[in-house]
Amino acid sequence: MNYNDAAFLTERIPLGDKRALSRAITLVENEDPRALKIERDLYSLTGKAYRVGITGPPGAGKSTLVNVLAKEFKSRGNKVGIIAVDPTSPFTGGALLGDRIRMGAALADHEIFMRSMASRGGTGGLARTTTQVADVMDSFGFDVLIIETVGVGQLELDIAGAVDTTVVVLVPEAGGGVQAMKAGLIEIADIFAINKADRDGAEILKSELQDALSLMPAIKNGSWDLPVKLTVALEGRGVKELVDTVYKHKEHLEASGKFHKNRQSQAEIKIRDIVRAEIGKRLWMNPSLKSVLDSLSGFCVEGKIDPYSAARTFLQSAEAQR
Ligand SMILES: Nc1nc2c(ncn2[C@@H]2O[C@H](COP(=O)(O)OP(=O)(O)OP(=O)(O)O)[C@@H](O)[C@H]2O)c(=O)[nH]1
Ligand SMILES: [Mg+2]
């Protein structure tokens, strides 16, 4: 029983050991050297979990919605995992506790596993290691993984590249469909959920969004009509319908071959990321290239060379060393 040992964790996770899962996630999140072995050894067990991204502006009710969605998925016989990516305060460097508290009801449910992580170090609303954490959770045997990220403006893009279905949560106060179009939300959404539909303006926003959508018939090959759903997460209203819509989207992806295509481009992103990191490591850790870099940066400061030419010279030195 050694929860610090990668091989032990790898063995325990597929057996349903939650402590092993939590420990492995921490190692992945901290980019501990042991995480690599865990990720590699568990990878063959991934691919089963259907991944749903929930994104939208701060305070839209995403966590509240995730909570009730998780319960609905569970009531349909699914093992559900949640990843909540919190924006990191630059001052504390840690995940906000808010989500853990707000999601209390889901947490109290022992069959729903929830993990918060800080978005520090990542781009957009996604933490750098979110996909790896999702993969490790996948290998544990979840049927559904729900990933919550805060999106502001264009920052939701990342999540759309990491999940199967992206639900964009808006609120009546969010402004019209034109705003959503401007913010690029229509491109990344598979489903719109107008939450806080107990407030004025939800129906208006819905029809504005639908008008905006009707002006863009070619979205996503035109074969998926972007649904706009109303929810009141606080009371669980509209949640069954939202889950039904997620399943419809899943069927659409599978029937059209997009499911496989999307997963393949997600795998491509992973490979590219690893290659980029590996190339970086090889270049920056090489002592003779480091001295080339030192002289070039010195020349830059003296105005003898511009950074673009310096980069080209650097790459030539790297090539010459191979
Ligand atoms: N009136 C109303 N309030 C809601 C509804 N859903 C959530 N809220 C409230 O909205 C506030 C924010 O909810 P959260 O679920 O924390 O929102 P969030 O989008 O996860 O927030 P961040 O993660 O901080 O961006 C809370 O006070 C909720 O109780 C709803 O359907 N109607
Ligand atoms: Mg939240």
PDB file of C-alpha atoms in Angstrom, residues 134-249:
ATOM      1  CA  ALA A 134      -9.460  14.004 -17.523  1.00  0.00           C
ATOM      2  CA  ASP A 135      -7.620  11.030 -19.048  1.00  0.00           C
ATOM      3  CA  VAL A 136      -6.655   9.655 -15.640  1.00  0.00           C
ATOM      4  CA  MET A 137     -10.264  10.044 -14.478  1.00  0.00           C
ATOM      5  CA  ASP A 138     -11.436   8.352 -17.659  1.00  0.00           C
ATOM      6  CA  SER A 139      -9.300   5.307 -16.887  1.00  0.00           C
ATOM      7  CA  PHE A 140     -10.985   5.042 -13.487  1.00  0.00           C
ATOM      8  CA  GLY A 141     -14.151   4.068 -15.350  1.00  0.00           C
ATOM      9  CA  PHE A 142     -16.423   7.085 -15.363  1.00  0.00           C
ATOM     10  CA  ASP A 143     -19.141   7.025 -17.988  1.00  0.00           C
ATOM     11  CA  VAL A 144     -19.525  10.785 -18.003  1.00  0.00           C
ATOM     12  CA  LEU A 145     -16.961  13.477 -17.217  1.00  0.00           C
ATOM     13  CA  ILE A 146     -18.211  17.020 -16.744  1.00  0.00           C
ATOM     14  CA  ILE A 147     -15.605  19.775 -17.015  1.00  0.00           C
ATOM     15  CA  GLU A 148     -16.488  23.284 -15.814  1.00  0.00           C
ATOM     16  CA  THR A 149     -14.398  26.243 -16.955  1.00  0.00           C
ATOM     17  CA  VAL A 150     -14.981  29.950 -16.632  1.00  0.00           C
ATOM     18  CA  GLY A 151     -15.013  31.626 -19.988  1.00  0.00           C
ATOM     19  CA  VAL A 152     -14.619  35.267 -20.723  1.00  0.00           C
ATOM     20  CA  GLY A 153     -14.688  36.335 -24.344  1.00  0.00           C
ATOM     21  CA  GLN A 154     -12.611  34.019 -26.494  1.00  0.00           C
ATOM     22  CA  LEU A 155     -11.237  31.960 -23.670  1.00  0.00           C
ATOM     23  CA  GLU A 156     -13.758  29.155 -23.985  1.00  0.00           C
ATOM     24  CA  LEU A 157     -12.014  27.909 -27.109  1.00  0.00           C
ATOM     25  CA  ASP A 158      -9.719  25.547 -25.253  1.00  0.00           C
ATOM     26  CA  ILE A 159     -12.442  23.585 -23.598  1.00  0.00           C
ATOM     27  CA  ALA A 160     -14.200  23.013 -26.916  1.00  0.00           C
ATOM     28  CA  GLY A 161     -11.062  21.254 -28.147  1.00  0.00           C
ATOM     29  CA  ALA A 162     -10.967  18.950 -25.137  1.00  0.00           C
ATOM     30  CA  VAL A 163     -14.529  17.630 -24.834  1.00  0.00           C
ATOM     31  CA  ASP A 164     -17.167  15.893 -26.939  1.00  0.00           C
ATOM     32  CA  THR A 165     -20.062  18.261 -26.206  1.00  0.00           C
ATOM     33  CA  THR A 166     -19.657  21.913 -25.235  1.00  0.00           C
ATOM     34  CA  VAL A 167     -22.513  23.553 -23.369  1.00  0.00           C
ATOM     35  CA  VAL A 168     -22.259  27.349 -23.270  1.00  0.00           C
ATOM     36  CA  VAL A 169     -24.161  28.785 -20.324  1.00  0.00           C
ATOM     37  CA  LEU A 170     -25.589  32.278 -20.696  1.00  0.00           C
ATOM     38  CA  VAL A 171     -27.845  34.313 -18.445  1.00  0.00           C
ATOM     39  CA  PRO A 172     -30.658  36.714 -19.380  1.00  0.00           C
ATOM     40  CA  GLU A 173     -28.491  39.685 -18.389  1.00  0.00           C
ATOM     41  CA  ALA A 174     -25.795  38.530 -20.811  1.00  0.00           C
ATOM     42  CA  GLY A 175     -27.192  40.626 -23.640  1.00  0.00           C
ATOM     43  CA  GLY A 176     -28.435  39.505 -27.009  1.00  0.00           C
ATOM     44  CA  GLY A 177     -27.575  36.905 -29.536  1.00  0.00           C
ATOM     45  CA  VAL A 178     -25.450  39.388 -31.435  1.00  0.00           C
ATOM     46  CA  GLN A 179     -23.105  39.580 -28.456  1.00  0.00           C
ATOM     47  CA  ALA A 180     -22.818  35.820 -28.438  1.00  0.00           C
ATOM     48  CA  MET A 181     -21.984  35.945 -32.117  1.00  0.00           C
ATOM     49  CA  LYS A 182     -19.355  38.608 -31.549  1.00  0.00           C
ATOM     50  CA  ALA A 183     -17.779  36.692 -28.714  1.00  0.00           C
ATOM     51  CA  GLY A 184     -17.364  33.674 -30.995  1.00  0.00           C
ATOM     52  CA  LEU A 185     -19.563  31.581 -28.732  1.00  0.00           C
ATOM     53  CA  ILE A 186     -21.607  30.218 -31.586  1.00  0.00           C
ATOM     54  CA  GLU A 187     -18.527  28.587 -33.077  1.00  0.00           C
ATOM     55  CA  ILE A 188     -17.671  26.671 -29.957  1.00  0.00           C
ATOM     56  CA  ALA A 189     -21.128  25.861 -28.564  1.00  0.00           C
ATOM     57  CA  ASP A 190     -22.847  22.591 -29.317  1.00  0.00           C
ATOM     58  CA  ILE A 191     -25.704  23.549 -27.021  1.00  0.00           C
ATOM     59  CA  PHE A 192     -26.706  26.856 -25.453  1.00  0.00           C
ATOM     60  CA  ALA A 193     -28.208  26.806 -21.975  1.00  0.00           C
ATOM     61  CA  ILE A 194     -29.828  30.030 -20.852  1.00  0.00           C
ATOM     62  CA  ASN A 195     -29.642  29.607 -17.106  1.00  0.00           C
ATOM     63  CA  LYS A 196     -31.444  31.702 -14.482  1.00  0.00           C
ATOM     64  CA  ALA A 197     -34.474  31.443 -16.721  1.00  0.00           C
ATOM     65  CA  ASP A 198     -36.510  32.381 -13.645  1.00  0.00           C
ATOM     66  CA  ARG A 199     -35.387  35.923 -14.390  1.00  0.00           C
ATOM     67  CA  ASP A 200     -36.803  38.356 -16.908  1.00  0.00           C
ATOM     68  CA  GLY A 201     -35.415  38.300 -20.385  1.00  0.00           C
ATOM     69  CA  ALA A 202     -34.648  34.589 -20.799  1.00  0.00           C
ATOM     70  CA  GLU A 203     -37.226  34.076 -23.550  1.00  0.00           C
ATOM     71  CA  ILE A 204     -36.071  37.247 -25.299  1.00  0.00           C
ATOM     72  CA  LEU A 205     -32.447  36.102 -25.237  1.00  0.00           C
ATOM     73  CA  LYS A 206     -33.535  32.713 -26.529  1.00  0.00           C
ATOM     74  CA  SER A 207     -35.292  34.184 -29.541  1.00  0.00           C
ATOM     75  CA  GLU A 208     -32.459  36.641 -30.187  1.00  0.00           C
ATOM     76  CA  LEU A 209     -30.013  33.757 -30.155  1.00  0.00           C
ATOM     77  CA  GLN A 210     -32.216  31.721 -32.447  1.00  0.00           C
ATOM     78  CA  ASP A 211     -32.470  34.696 -34.825  1.00  0.00           C
ATOM     79  CA  ALA A 212     -28.708  35.083 -34.812  1.00  0.00           C
ATOM     80  CA  LEU A 213     -28.336  31.353 -35.478  1.00  0.00           C
ATOM     81  CA  SER A 214     -30.777  31.409 -38.364  1.00  0.00           C
ATOM     82  CA  LEU A 215     -28.511  33.957 -40.036  1.00  0.00           C
ATOM     83  CA  MET A 216     -25.642  31.472 -39.913  1.00  0.00           C
ATOM     84  CA  PRO A 217     -27.079  28.336 -41.483  1.00  0.00           C
ATOM     85  CA  ALA A 218     -23.729  26.826 -42.399  1.00  0.00           C
ATOM     86  CA  ILE A 219     -22.479  26.433 -38.848  1.00  0.00           C
ATOM     87  CA  LYS A 220     -20.820  23.106 -38.160  1.00  0.00           C
ATOM     88  CA  ASN A 221     -21.685  21.702 -41.575  1.00  0.00           C
ATOM     89  CA  GLY A 222     -25.286  22.682 -41.083  1.00  0.00           C
ATOM     90  CA  SER A 223     -26.207  19.213 -39.905  1.00  0.00           C
ATOM     91  CA  TRP A 224     -26.558  20.108 -36.233  1.00  0.00           C
ATOM     92  CA  ASP A 225     -29.072  22.804 -35.384  1.00  0.00           C
ATOM     93  CA  LEU A 226     -27.646  24.494 -32.314  1.00  0.00           C
ATOM     94  CA  PRO A 227     -30.286  24.023 -29.631  1.00  0.00           C
ATOM     95  CA  VAL A 228     -31.080  26.789 -27.129  1.00  0.00           C
ATOM     96  CA  LYS A 229     -32.372  25.419 -23.817  1.00  0.00           C
ATOM     97  CA  LEU A 230     -33.728  27.256 -20.794  1.00  0.00           C
ATOM     98  CA  THR A 231     -32.656  26.111 -17.336  1.00  0.00           C
ATOM     99  CA  VAL A 232     -33.162  27.105 -13.732  1.00  0.00           C
ATOM    100  CA  ALA A 233     -30.245  25.249 -12.213  1.00  0.00           C
ATOM    101  CA  LEU A 234     -31.151  26.353  -8.720  1.00  0.00           C
ATOM    102  CA  GLU A 235     -34.436  24.431  -8.942  1.00  0.00           C
ATOM    103  CA  GLY A 236     -33.287  21.719 -11.326  1.00  0.00           C
ATOM    104  CA  ARG A 237     -35.687  22.933 -14.003  1.00  0.00           C
ATOM    105  CA  GLY A 238     -34.827  22.122 -17.619  1.00  0.00           C
ATOM    106  CA  VAL A 239     -32.058  19.776 -16.568  1.00  0.00           C
ATOM    107  CA  LYS A 240     -33.633  16.559 -17.890  1.00  0.00           C
ATOM    108  CA  GLU A 241     -34.158  18.256 -21.240  1.00  0.00           C
ATOM    109  CA  LEU A 242     -30.570  19.480 -21.240  1.00  0.00           C
ATOM    110  CA  VAL A 243     -29.274  15.965 -20.620  1.00  0.00           C
ATOM    111  CA  ASP A 244     -31.563  14.646 -23.378  1.00  0.00           C
ATOM    112  CA  THR A 245     -30.035  17.256 -25.686  1.00  0.00           C
ATOM    113  CA  VAL A 246     -26.502  16.181 -24.753  1.00  0.00           C
ATOM    114  CA  TYR A 247     -27.443  12.614 -25.723  1.00  0.00           C
ATOM    115  CA  LYS A 248     -28.920  13.870 -29.003  1.00  0.00           C
ATOM    116  CA  HIS A 249     -25.676  15.646 -29.741  1.00  0.00           C
TER     117      HIS A 249
END
